[in-house]
Short mmCIF file of C-alpha atoms and ligand atoms in Angstrom, two decimals:
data_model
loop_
_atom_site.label_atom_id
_atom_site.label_comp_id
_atom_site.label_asym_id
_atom_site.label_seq_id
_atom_site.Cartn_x
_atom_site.Cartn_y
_atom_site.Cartn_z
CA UNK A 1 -11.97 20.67 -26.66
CA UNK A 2 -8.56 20.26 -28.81
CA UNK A 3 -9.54 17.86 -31.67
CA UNK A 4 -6.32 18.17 -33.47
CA UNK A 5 -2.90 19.16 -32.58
CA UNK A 6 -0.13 19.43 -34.99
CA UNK A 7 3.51 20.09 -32.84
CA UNK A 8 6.39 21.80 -35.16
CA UNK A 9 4.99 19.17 -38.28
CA UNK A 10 7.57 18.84 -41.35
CA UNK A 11 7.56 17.10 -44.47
CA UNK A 12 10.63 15.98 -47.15
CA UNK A 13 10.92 14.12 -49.48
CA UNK A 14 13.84 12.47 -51.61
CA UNK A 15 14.25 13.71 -54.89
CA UNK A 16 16.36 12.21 -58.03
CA UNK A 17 18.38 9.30 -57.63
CA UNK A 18 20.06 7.52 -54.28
CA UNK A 19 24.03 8.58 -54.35
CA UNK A 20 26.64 6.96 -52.05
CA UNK A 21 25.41 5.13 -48.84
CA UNK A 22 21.64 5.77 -50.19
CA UNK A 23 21.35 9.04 -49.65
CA UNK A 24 18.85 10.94 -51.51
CA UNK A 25 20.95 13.27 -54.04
CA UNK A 26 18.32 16.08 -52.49
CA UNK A 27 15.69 16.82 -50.21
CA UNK A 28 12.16 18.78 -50.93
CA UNK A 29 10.91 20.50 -48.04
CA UNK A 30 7.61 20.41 -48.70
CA UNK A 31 6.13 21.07 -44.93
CA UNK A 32 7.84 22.73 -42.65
CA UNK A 33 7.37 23.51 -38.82
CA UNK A 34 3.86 23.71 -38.67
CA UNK A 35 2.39 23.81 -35.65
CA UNK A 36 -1.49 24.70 -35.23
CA UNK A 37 -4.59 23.19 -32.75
CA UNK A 38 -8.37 22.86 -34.04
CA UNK A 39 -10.91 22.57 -31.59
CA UNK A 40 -14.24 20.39 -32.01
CA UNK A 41 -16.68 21.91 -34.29
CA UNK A 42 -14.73 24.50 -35.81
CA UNK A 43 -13.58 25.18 -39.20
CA UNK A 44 -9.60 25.89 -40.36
CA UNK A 45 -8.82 26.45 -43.80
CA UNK A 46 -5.40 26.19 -45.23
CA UNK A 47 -4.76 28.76 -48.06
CA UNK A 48 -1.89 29.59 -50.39
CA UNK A 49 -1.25 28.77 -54.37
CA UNK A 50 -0.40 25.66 -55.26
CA UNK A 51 2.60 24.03 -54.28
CA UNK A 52 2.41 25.77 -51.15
CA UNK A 53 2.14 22.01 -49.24
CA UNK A 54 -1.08 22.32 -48.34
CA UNK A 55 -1.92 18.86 -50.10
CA UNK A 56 0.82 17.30 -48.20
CA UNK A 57 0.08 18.56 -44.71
CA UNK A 58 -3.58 17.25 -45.20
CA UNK A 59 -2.51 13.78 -45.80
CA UNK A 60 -0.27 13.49 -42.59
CA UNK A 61 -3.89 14.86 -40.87
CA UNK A 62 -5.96 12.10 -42.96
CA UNK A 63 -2.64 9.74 -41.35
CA UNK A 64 -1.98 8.82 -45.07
CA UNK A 65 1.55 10.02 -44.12
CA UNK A 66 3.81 10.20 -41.12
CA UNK A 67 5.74 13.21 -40.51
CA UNK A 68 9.23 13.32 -40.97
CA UNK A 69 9.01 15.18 -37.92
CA UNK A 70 6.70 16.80 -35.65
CA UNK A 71 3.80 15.19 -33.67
CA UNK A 72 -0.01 14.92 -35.32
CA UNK A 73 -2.17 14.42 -32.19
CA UNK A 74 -5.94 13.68 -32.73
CA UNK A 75 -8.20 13.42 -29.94
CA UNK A 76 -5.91 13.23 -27.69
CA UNK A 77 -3.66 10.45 -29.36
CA UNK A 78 -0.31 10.72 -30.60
CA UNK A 79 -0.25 9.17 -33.70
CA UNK A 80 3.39 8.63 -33.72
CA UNK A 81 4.23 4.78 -34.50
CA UNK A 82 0.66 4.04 -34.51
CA UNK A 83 -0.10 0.66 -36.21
CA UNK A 84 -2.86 -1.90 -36.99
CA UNK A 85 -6.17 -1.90 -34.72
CA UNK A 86 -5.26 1.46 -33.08
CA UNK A 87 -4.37 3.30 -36.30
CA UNK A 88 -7.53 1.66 -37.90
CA UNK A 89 -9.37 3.31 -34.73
CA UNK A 90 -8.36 6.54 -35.41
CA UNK A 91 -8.74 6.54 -38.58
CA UNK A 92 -12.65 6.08 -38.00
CA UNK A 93 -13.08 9.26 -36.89
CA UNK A 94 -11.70 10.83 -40.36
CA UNK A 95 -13.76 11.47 -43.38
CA UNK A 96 -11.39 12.80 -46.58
CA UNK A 97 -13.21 14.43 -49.39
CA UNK A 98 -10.81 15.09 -52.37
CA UNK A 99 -10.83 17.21 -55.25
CA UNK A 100 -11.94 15.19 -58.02
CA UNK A 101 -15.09 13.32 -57.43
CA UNK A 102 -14.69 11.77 -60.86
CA UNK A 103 -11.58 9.51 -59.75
CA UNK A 104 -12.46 8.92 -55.89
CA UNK A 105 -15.51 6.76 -57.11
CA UNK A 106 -15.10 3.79 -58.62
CA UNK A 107 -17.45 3.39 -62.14
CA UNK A 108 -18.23 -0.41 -61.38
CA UNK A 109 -19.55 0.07 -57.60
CA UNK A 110 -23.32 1.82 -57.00
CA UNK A 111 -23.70 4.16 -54.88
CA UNK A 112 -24.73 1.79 -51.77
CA UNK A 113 -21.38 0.14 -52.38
CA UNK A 114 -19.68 3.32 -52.40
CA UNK A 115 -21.18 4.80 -49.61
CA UNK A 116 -21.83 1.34 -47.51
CA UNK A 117 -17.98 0.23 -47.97
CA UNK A 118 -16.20 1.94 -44.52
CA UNK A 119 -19.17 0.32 -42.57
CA UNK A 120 -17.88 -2.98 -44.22
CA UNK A 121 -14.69 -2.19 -43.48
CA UNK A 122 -15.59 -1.25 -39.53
CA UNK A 123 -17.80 -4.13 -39.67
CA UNK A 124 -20.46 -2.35 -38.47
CA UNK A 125 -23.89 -3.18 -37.45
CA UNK A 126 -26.28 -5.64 -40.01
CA UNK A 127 -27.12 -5.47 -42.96
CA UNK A 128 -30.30 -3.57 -42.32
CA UNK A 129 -29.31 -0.90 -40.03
CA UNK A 130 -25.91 -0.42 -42.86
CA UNK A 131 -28.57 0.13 -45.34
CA UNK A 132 -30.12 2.82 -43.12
CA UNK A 133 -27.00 4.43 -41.93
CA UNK A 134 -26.20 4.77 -46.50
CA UNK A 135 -29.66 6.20 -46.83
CA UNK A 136 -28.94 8.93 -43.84
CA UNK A 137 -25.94 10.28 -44.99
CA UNK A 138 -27.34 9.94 -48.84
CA UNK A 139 -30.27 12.45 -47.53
CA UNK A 140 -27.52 14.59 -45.21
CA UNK A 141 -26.26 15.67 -48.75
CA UNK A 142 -29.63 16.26 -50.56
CA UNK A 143 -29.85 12.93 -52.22
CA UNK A 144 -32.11 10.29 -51.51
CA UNK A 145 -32.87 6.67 -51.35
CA UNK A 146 -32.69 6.59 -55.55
CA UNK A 147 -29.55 6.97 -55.63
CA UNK A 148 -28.56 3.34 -54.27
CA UNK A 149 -28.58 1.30 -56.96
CA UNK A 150 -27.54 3.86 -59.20
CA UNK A 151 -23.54 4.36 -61.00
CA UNK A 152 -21.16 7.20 -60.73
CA UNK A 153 -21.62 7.95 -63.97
CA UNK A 154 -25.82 8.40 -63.76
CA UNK A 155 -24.53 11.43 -62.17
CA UNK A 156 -23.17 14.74 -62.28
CA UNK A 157 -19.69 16.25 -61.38
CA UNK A 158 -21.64 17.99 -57.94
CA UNK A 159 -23.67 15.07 -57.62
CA UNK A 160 -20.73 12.71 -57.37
CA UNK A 161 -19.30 15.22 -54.94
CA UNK A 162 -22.02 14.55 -52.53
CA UNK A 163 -21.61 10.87 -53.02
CA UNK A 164 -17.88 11.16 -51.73
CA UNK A 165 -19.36 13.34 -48.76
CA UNK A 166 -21.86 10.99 -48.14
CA UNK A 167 -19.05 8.18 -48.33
CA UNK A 168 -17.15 10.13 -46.20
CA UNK A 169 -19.59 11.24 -43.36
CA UNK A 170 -21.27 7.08 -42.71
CA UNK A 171 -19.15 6.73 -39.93
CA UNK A 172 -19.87 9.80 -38.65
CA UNK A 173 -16.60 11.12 -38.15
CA UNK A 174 -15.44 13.74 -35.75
CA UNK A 175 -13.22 15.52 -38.48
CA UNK A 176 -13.69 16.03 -42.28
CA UNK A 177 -10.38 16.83 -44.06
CA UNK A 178 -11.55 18.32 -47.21
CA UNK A 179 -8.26 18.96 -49.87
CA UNK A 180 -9.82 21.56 -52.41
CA UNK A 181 -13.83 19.78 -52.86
CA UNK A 182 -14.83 22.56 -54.94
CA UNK A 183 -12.21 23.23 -57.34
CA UNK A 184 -13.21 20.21 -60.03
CA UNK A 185 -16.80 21.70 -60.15
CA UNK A 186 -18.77 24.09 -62.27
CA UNK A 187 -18.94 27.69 -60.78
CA UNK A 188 -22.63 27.01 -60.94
CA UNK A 189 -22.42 23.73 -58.35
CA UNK A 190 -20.17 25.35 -56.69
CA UNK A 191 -21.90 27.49 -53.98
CA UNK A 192 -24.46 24.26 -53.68
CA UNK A 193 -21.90 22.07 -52.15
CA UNK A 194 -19.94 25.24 -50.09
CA UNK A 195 -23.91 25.32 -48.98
CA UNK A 196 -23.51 21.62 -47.94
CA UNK A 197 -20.91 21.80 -46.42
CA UNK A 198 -21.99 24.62 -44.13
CA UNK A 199 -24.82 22.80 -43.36
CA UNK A 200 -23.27 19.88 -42.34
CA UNK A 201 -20.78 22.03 -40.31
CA UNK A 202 -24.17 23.79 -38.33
CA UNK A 203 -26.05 20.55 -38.43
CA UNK A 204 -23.32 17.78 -36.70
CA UNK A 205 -20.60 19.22 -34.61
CA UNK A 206 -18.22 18.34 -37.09
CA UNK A 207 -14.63 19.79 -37.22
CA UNK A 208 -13.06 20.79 -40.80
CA UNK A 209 -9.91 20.90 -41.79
CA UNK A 210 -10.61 22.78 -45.28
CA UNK A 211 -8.06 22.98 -47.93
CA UNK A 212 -8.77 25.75 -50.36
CA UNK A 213 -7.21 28.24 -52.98
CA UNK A 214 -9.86 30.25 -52.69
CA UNK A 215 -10.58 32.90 -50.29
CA UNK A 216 -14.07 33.43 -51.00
CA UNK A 217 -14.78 29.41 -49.90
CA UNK A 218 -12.91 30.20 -46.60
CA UNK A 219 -14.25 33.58 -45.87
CA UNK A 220 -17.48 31.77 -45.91
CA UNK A 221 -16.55 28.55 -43.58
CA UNK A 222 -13.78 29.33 -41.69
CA UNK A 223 -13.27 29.98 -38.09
CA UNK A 224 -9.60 29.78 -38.07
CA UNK A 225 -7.29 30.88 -41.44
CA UNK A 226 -3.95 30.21 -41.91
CA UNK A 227 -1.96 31.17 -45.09
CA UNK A 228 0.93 28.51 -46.04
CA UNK A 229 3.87 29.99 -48.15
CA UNK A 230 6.34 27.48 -49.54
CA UNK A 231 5.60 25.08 -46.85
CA UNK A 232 5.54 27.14 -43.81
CA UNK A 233 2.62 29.49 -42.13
CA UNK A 234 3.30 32.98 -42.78
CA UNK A 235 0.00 33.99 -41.09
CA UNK A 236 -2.48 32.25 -38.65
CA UNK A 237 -5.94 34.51 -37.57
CA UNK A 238 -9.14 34.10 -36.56
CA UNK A 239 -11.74 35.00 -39.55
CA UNK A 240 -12.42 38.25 -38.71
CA UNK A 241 -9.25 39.55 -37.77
CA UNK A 242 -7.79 37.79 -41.00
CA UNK A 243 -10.19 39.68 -43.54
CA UNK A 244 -10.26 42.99 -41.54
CA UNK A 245 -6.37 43.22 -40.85
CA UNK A 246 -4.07 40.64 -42.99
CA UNK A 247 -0.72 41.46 -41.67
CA UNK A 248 1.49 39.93 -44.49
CA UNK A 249 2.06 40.90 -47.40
CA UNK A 250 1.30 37.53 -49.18
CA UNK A 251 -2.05 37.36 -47.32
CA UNK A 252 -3.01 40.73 -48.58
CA UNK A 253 -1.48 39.77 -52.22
CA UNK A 254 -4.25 36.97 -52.18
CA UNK A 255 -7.17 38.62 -51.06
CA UNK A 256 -6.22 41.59 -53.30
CA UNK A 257 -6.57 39.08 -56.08
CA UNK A 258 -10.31 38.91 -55.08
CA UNK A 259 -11.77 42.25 -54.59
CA UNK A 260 -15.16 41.28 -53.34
CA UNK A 261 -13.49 39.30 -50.12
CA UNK A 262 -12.91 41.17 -46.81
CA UNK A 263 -13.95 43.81 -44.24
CA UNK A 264 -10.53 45.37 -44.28
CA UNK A 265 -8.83 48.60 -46.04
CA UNK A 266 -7.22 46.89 -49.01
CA UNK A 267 -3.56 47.87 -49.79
CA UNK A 268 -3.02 48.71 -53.61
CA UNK A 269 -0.32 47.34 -55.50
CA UNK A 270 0.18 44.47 -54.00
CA UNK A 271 -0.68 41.52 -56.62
CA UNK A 272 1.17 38.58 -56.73
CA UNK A 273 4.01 38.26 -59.28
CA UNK A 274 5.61 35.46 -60.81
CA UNK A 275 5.36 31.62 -59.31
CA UNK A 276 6.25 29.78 -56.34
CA UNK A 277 9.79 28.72 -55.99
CA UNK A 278 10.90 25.54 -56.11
CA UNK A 279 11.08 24.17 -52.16
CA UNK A 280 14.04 22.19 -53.45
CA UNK A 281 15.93 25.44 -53.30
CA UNK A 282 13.80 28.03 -51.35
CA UNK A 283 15.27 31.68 -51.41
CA UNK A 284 17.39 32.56 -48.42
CA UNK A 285 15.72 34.44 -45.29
CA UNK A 286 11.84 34.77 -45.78
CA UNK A 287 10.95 32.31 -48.28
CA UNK A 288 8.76 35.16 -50.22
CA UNK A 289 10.93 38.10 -50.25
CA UNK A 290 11.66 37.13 -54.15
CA UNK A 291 8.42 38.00 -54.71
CA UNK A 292 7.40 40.46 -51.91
CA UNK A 293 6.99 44.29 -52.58
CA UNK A 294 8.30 45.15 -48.79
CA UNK A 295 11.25 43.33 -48.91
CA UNK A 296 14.69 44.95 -47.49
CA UNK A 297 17.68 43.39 -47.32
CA UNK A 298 16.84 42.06 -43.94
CA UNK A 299 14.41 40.21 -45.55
CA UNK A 300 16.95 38.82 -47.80
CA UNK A 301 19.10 37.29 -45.19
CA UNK A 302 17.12 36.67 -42.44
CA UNK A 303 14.49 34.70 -42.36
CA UNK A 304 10.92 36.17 -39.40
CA UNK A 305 10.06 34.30 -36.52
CA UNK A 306 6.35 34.08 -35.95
CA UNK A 307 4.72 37.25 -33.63
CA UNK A 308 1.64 38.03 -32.39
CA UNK A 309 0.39 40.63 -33.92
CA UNK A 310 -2.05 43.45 -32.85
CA UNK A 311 -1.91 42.08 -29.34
CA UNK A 312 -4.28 39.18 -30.40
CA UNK A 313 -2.40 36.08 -29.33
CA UNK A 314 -4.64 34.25 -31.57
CA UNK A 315 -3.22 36.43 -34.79
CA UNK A 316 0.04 34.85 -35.66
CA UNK A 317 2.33 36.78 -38.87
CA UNK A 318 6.08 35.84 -39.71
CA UNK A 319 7.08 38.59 -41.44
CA UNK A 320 9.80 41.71 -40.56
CA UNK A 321 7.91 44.25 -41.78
CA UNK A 322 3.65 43.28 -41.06
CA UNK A 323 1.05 45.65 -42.38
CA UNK A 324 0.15 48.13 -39.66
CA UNK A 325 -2.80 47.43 -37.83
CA UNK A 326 -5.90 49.34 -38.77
CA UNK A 327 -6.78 50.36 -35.49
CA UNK A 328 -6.09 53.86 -33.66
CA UNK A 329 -4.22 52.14 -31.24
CA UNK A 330 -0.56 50.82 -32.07
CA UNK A 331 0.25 47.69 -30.56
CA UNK A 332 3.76 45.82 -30.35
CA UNK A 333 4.55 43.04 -31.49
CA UNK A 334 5.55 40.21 -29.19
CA UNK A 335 7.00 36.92 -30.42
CA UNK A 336 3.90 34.36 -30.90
CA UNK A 337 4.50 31.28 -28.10
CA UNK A 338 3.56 28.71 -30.91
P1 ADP B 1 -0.36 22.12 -52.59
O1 ADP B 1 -1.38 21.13 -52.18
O2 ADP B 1 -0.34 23.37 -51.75
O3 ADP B 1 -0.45 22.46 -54.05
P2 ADP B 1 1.51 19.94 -52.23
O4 ADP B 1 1.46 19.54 -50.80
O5 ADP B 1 0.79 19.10 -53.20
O6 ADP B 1 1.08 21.47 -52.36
O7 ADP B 1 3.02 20.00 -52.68
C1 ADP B 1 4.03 20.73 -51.99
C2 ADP B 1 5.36 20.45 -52.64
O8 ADP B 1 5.74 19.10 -52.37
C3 ADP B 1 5.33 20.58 -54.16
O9 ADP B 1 6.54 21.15 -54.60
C4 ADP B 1 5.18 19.15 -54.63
O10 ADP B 1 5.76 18.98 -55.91
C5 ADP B 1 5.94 18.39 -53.59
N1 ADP B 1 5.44 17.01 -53.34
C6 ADP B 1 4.21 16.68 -52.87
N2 ADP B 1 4.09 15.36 -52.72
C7 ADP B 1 5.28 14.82 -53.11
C8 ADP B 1 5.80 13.49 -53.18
N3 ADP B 1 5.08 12.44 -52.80
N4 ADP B 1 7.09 13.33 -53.63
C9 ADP B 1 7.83 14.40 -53.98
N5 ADP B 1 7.41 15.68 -53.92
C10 ADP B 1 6.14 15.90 -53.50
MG1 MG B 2 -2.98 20.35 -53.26
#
């Protein structure tokens, strides 16, 4: 079943000072048209370097934001001008992990604070059965009843990372929206919490929504990839299909960056140069042509719908001039119905 369902999503927002009749002097784009469903218990992961609006389209999903246009529809609910008791209800069935587990916790609350505080919020049960529902989720991420009366700082950068996990699975929620978890860590805790978080993903039938930089992280969890460029999805595949065939160039520029990452033949020469533009003023046509080895003048000017590519209507790539597919067979390319 369709846990989340994002319709044609964008993002701006103002920037510099209000001119005449308080208009904005300019606009950042900093999601545009995205459109993509997750189903219950699976895994997406949003990729692309930062600045990329990855950030931003997980906080309309967390309904931290409302788009400026576009519908976010979870479980079935438009979230459109939701307000009060009926946003609050929705919101239940979120849990948000965040990068830095050093700044989501705050030093003067222990952990059964920490962790107990959305079943305050909800109001739910007594105190007892609260105090066994913090326990649970402190042993769902491999800590344990000791930790209760104990402060963020008693513990360490991965341990405080499970405390935001455990914080964020008490009210058992149908979908975990995870914006880069790993990134603040040591290398060395790193793979413990991916671990957790596969777990958890086995153990529950939890959906993720799984913001990462790093394709290693998302090879590993993913069911569903898709690759954000300046705001917009240049490529959309199942797992397998992403790491054996990445159509666009920009896909295969990241995964090139990380050798050890895919089934696929890997194209040479294609690592990324230079930065992300600005998305105040995004180059003409495709958005990555500045920076894109393939690029023709077509590219320049005209900017690729999405297609389907290698007759997989689940593969999705905007981009005139996709990798061919490594397959004896040719396929065409018809344009993608998202
Ligand atoms: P990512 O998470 O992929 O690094 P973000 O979603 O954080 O990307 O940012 C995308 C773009 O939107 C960036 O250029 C960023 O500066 C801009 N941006 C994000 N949030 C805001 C905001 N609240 N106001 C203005 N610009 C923003
Ligand atoms: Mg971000």
């Amino acid at each position: 079943m369709t846990l989340l369902k994002l319709d044609n999503v964008c993002q701006r927002y103002p920037i510099g000072q209000k001119g005449w009749f308080g208009k904005p002097a300019q606009e950042l784009k900093a999601v545009t048209k995205i459109s993509l469903s997750l189903n219950e218990g699976e895994t997406i992961a949003i990729v692309g370097e930062s600045g990329c609006g990855k950030s931003t389209l997980g906080r309309m999903v967390a309904l931290l934001e409302a788009p400026a246009e576009g519908t976010v529809e979870l479980a079935g609910v438009k979230t459109a001008g939701l307000k009060g008791e009926a946003l609050k209800a929705l919101r239940r069935k979120l849990g948000l992990v965040f990068q830095d587990p050093y700044s989501a916790l705050n030093p003067r609350m222990p952990v059964s604070e920490l962790v107990g505080e959305p079943l305050d919020v909800y109001n739910v049960g007594d105190k007892a059965s609260r105090k066994a529902k913090v326990i649970d989720a402190l042993i769902a991420v491999g800590l344990s009843e000791d930790a209760l009366d104990r402060y963020p700082h008693e513990f360490s950068g991965g341990q405080r990372q499970r405390i935001c996990i455990a914080r964020a699975l008490v009210l058992e929620p149908s979908l975990i929206i995870a914006d880069e978890p790993l990134s603040a860590l040591d290398v060395s805790v790193q793979s413990q919490v991916l671990n957790l978080f596969a777990e958890l993903q086995r153990e529950r039938n939890l959906s993720f929504f799984f913001i990462s930089h790093d394709m290693a992280v998302v090879d590993y969890l993913a069911d569903t990839i898709v690759v954000m460029y300046l705001g917009q999805i240049v490529e959309q595949a199942p797992r397998d299909a992403f790491f054996a065939n990445p159509a666009h160039p920009y896909s295969q520029a990241l995964l090139a960056a990380v050798p050890e990452v895919g089934r696929g033949k890997r194209k040479r020469g294609l690592s990324l140069q230079g930065d992300v533009p600005s998305p105040i003023d995004p180059p003409s046509g495709c958005a990555f042509h500045p920076r894109c080895a393939k690029a023709t003048d077509r590219c320049q000017s005209e900017a690729p719908k999405a297609l389907m590519y290698g007759g997989d209507e689940k593969h999705i790539v905007a981009c005139h001039f996709p990798s061919e597919v490594i397959d004896a067979k040719k396929f065409d390319c018809k344009e993608a119905t998202v």
